[in-house]
Tab-separated table of C-alpha atoms in Angstrom:
chain	number	residue	atom	x	y	z
A	8	MET	CA	-0.079	-0.167	0.085
A	9	GLY	CA	2.878	2.819	1.211
A	10	TYR	CA	4.846	1.988	-2.147
A	11	SER	CA	1.211	2.214	-4.581
A	12	VAL	CA	0.852	5.760	-2.904
A	13	GLY	CA	4.099	6.881	-2.775
A	14	ILE	CA	4.914	5.725	-6.386
A	15	ALA	CA	1.181	7.136	-7.690
A	16	PRO	CA	3.268	10.896	-8.142
A	17	VAL	CA	5.644	9.859	-10.133
A	18	TYR	CA	3.079	8.207	-12.724
A	19	GLY	CA	1.039	11.296	-12.528
A	20	TYR	CA	4.433	13.324	-13.665
A	21	ASN	CA	4.758	11.181	-16.340
A	22	LEU	CA	1.663	10.993	-17.649
A	23	GLY	CA	1.530	14.723	-17.915
A	24	ALA	CA	5.082	15.056	-19.351
A	25	LYS	CA	3.923	12.747	-22.087
A	26	ASN	CA	6.937	10.527	-20.903
A	27	TYR	CA	5.091	7.168	-21.547
A	28	ASP	CA	8.573	4.955	-22.268
A	29	GLU	CA	9.239	5.897	-18.249
A	30	ILE	CA	5.101	5.144	-17.172
A	31	LYS	CA	6.382	1.657	-18.943
A	32	ASN	CA	9.630	1.353	-17.571
A	33	LEU	CA	8.263	2.248	-14.009
A	34	PHE	CA	5.678	-0.608	-14.479
A	35	LYS	CA	7.892	-2.930	-15.015
A	36	LYS	CA	10.303	-2.625	-12.437
A	37	SER	CA	7.580	-1.837	-9.769
A	38	MET	CA	5.967	-5.319	-10.637
A	39	THR	CA	9.170	-6.949	-10.519
A	40	ALA	CA	9.982	-5.147	-7.052
A	41	LEU	CA	6.334	-5.982	-5.488
A	42	ALA	CA	6.111	-9.700	-6.696
A	43	THR	CA	9.658	-10.231	-4.990
A	44	PHE	CA	8.703	-8.665	-2.056
A	45	ALA	CA	5.439	-10.497	-1.886
A	46	ILE	CA	7.287	-13.924	-2.658
A	47	PHE	CA	9.545	-13.363	0.228
A	48	LEU	CA	6.920	-11.738	2.588
A	49	THR	CA	4.497	-14.698	2.293
A	50	ALA	CA	7.299	-17.246	2.540
A	51	LEU	CA	8.924	-15.271	5.967
A	52	ILE	CA	4.889	-15.557	7.650
A	53	LYS	CA	4.574	-18.778	6.712
A	54	ILE	CA	8.394	-20.188	8.200
A	55	PHE	CA	7.329	-17.902	11.430
A	56	ALA	CA	3.791	-18.265	11.509
A	57	SER	CA	3.964	-20.323	15.205
A	58	GLY	CA	6.028	-17.340	16.178
A	59	LEU	CA	3.646	-14.807	15.264
A	60	ALA	CA	0.791	-16.647	16.835
A	61	SER	CA	2.682	-17.350	20.205
A	62	ILE	CA	2.722	-13.502	20.687
A	63	PHE	CA	-1.079	-13.206	21.108
A	64	VAL	CA	-2.152	-16.966	22.179
A	65	SER	CA	0.431	-18.978	23.482
A	66	TYR	CA	-1.802	-19.709	26.724
A	67	ASP	CA	-3.821	-21.867	25.326
A	68	GLU	CA	-2.357	-24.349	22.770
A	69	GLY	CA	-5.778	-25.600	20.644
A	70	LEU	CA	-5.926	-21.893	19.955
A	71	MET	CA	-2.414	-21.518	19.731
A	72	SER	CA	-2.673	-24.121	16.753
A	73	LEU	CA	-5.686	-23.099	15.020
A	74	THR	CA	-4.529	-19.332	15.326
A	75	THR	CA	-1.104	-20.455	13.483
A	76	ASN	CA	-3.040	-22.892	11.066
A	77	ALA	CA	-5.306	-19.504	9.965
A	78	ILE	CA	-2.011	-17.287	9.883
A	79	ARG	CA	-0.652	-20.035	6.973
A	80	LEU	CA	-3.544	-19.918	5.085
A	81	TYR	CA	-4.506	-16.507	5.286
A	82	SER	CA	-0.744	-15.422	3.901
A	83	TRP	CA	-1.113	-16.917	0.963
A	84	SER	CA	-3.287	-13.893	-0.112
A	85	PHE	CA	-0.214	-11.798	-0.271
A	86	LEU	CA	0.913	-13.246	-3.057
A	87	LEU	CA	-1.527	-11.370	-4.938
A	88	CYS	CA	-3.312	-8.382	-2.728
A	89	TRP	CA	-0.073	-5.953	-3.928
A	90	PHE	CA	-1.002	-6.901	-7.293
A	91	ASN	CA	-4.919	-5.451	-6.900
A	92	ILE	CA	-3.451	-2.606	-4.540
A	93	PHE	CA	-0.852	-1.373	-6.746
A	94	ALA	CA	-3.038	-1.424	-10.013
A	95	ALA	CA	-5.890	0.370	-8.517
A	96	ALA	CA	-3.201	3.144	-7.196
A	97	MET	CA	-1.639	3.359	-10.329
A	98	PHE	CA	-5.322	4.046	-12.292
A	99	VAL	CA	-5.456	6.712	-9.906
A	100	ALA	CA	-2.415	8.012	-10.770
A	101	LEU	CA	-3.269	8.028	-14.410
A	102	ASN	CA	-6.468	9.880	-13.879
A	103	ASP	CA	-8.603	7.172	-15.074
A	104	GLY	CA	-10.955	6.968	-11.317
A	105	ARG	CA	-13.371	4.986	-13.121
A	106	VAL	CA	-11.324	1.980	-13.402
A	107	SER	CA	-9.517	2.482	-10.211
A	108	THR	CA	-12.956	2.474	-8.573
A	109	THR	CA	-13.901	-0.585	-10.570
A	110	LEU	CA	-11.116	-2.637	-9.430
A	111	SER	CA	-11.391	-1.487	-5.456
A	112	PHE	CA	-14.885	-1.959	-5.248
A	113	THR	CA	-15.030	-5.253	-6.189
A	114	ARG	CA	-11.931	-6.275	-4.653
A	115	THR	CA	-13.009	-5.271	-1.036
A	116	LEU	CA	-16.864	-5.347	-1.716
A	117	VAL	CA	-17.690	-8.033	-4.218
A	118	PHE	CA	-15.459	-10.553	-4.389
A	119	GLN	CA	-14.195	-10.437	-0.241
A	120	LEU	CA	-17.870	-10.293	0.845
A	121	LEU	CA	-19.404	-13.282	-1.807
A	122	SER	CA	-15.821	-15.392	-0.437
A	123	VAL	CA	-16.540	-14.822	2.647
A	124	ILE	CA	-20.018	-15.667	2.856
A	125	LEU	CA	-19.996	-18.619	0.525
A	126	LEU	CA	-16.208	-20.342	0.883
A	127	PRO	CA	-17.003	-21.506	4.492
A	128	MET	CA	-19.802	-23.199	4.174
A	129	VAL	CA	-17.782	-25.391	1.307
A	130	LEU	CA	-14.478	-25.574	3.163
A	131	GLY	CA	-16.072	-25.048	6.548
A	132	GLU	CA	-13.155	-23.295	9.390
A	133	ASN	CA	-10.504	-23.273	7.018
A	134	GLY	CA	-13.060	-21.467	3.910
A	135	ILE	CA	-13.024	-18.068	6.362
A	136	TRP	CA	-9.087	-17.921	6.024
A	137	LEU	CA	-9.022	-18.841	2.202
A	138	SER	CA	-12.038	-16.202	1.546
A	139	ILE	CA	-9.325	-13.349	1.077
A	140	THR	CA	-6.914	-15.210	-0.954
A	141	VAL	CA	-9.991	-16.790	-3.365
A	142	ALA	CA	-11.068	-12.783	-3.499
A	143	GLU	CA	-8.084	-11.565	-4.667
A	144	ILE	CA	-7.711	-14.346	-7.186
A	145	PHE	CA	-10.810	-12.717	-9.101
A	146	ALA	CA	-9.997	-9.422	-8.360
A	147	SER	CA	-6.299	-10.304	-9.707
A	148	VAL	CA	-8.250	-11.644	-12.596
A	149	ILE	CA	-9.953	-8.137	-13.351
A	150	SER	CA	-6.744	-6.383	-12.161
A	151	CYS	CA	-5.581	-8.127	-15.709
A	152	VAL	CA	-7.964	-7.726	-17.434
A	153	ALA	CA	-8.025	-3.603	-16.900
A	154	LEU	CA	-4.661	-3.597	-17.537
A	155	ALA	CA	-4.366	-5.513	-20.950
A	156	HIS	CA	-7.328	-3.128	-21.785
A	157	ASN	CA	-5.859	0.052	-21.146
A	158	ARG	CA	-2.244	-1.084	-21.875
A	159	ARG	CA	-2.025	0.736	-25.399
A	160	LYS	CA	-3.588	4.266	-23.659
A	161	TYR	CA	-0.955	3.715	-20.868
A	162	LEU	CA	1.948	1.596	-21.035
A	163	TYR	CA	1.918	1.833	-24.994
A	164	TYR	CA	3.372	-1.757	-25.734
């Protein structure tokens, strides 16, 4: 989130300057950096899930097990959430609020709400923790479609 907000003025400046090569360059570098960090963060959280859980619930073994499992399942969402947050922020920076709003609305309200309601019915307790990951998968599809549809307008490739 911080990166997306921080890089937004750079995108806006380059759009105003009609420096499309730099927008394309920023996009590629952003994708690489954010994907790398997401993979690292997800792996780190999976490795240290038990330690993280123990900070809050070490007093109860059953709750500790449940929390560790929840952290490990929920952490899969970090592999994709960066992409969806970045895509929405990038479209705002490129003065396309309609696309950004669509991405944000579908990600946070439509897909997350449906996933939280439906997945626990199918997967039980684990469905709660995987619901955000499933919502991020669907949101990623919408983000990819938006980027592909607007690539000539902003990224010129």
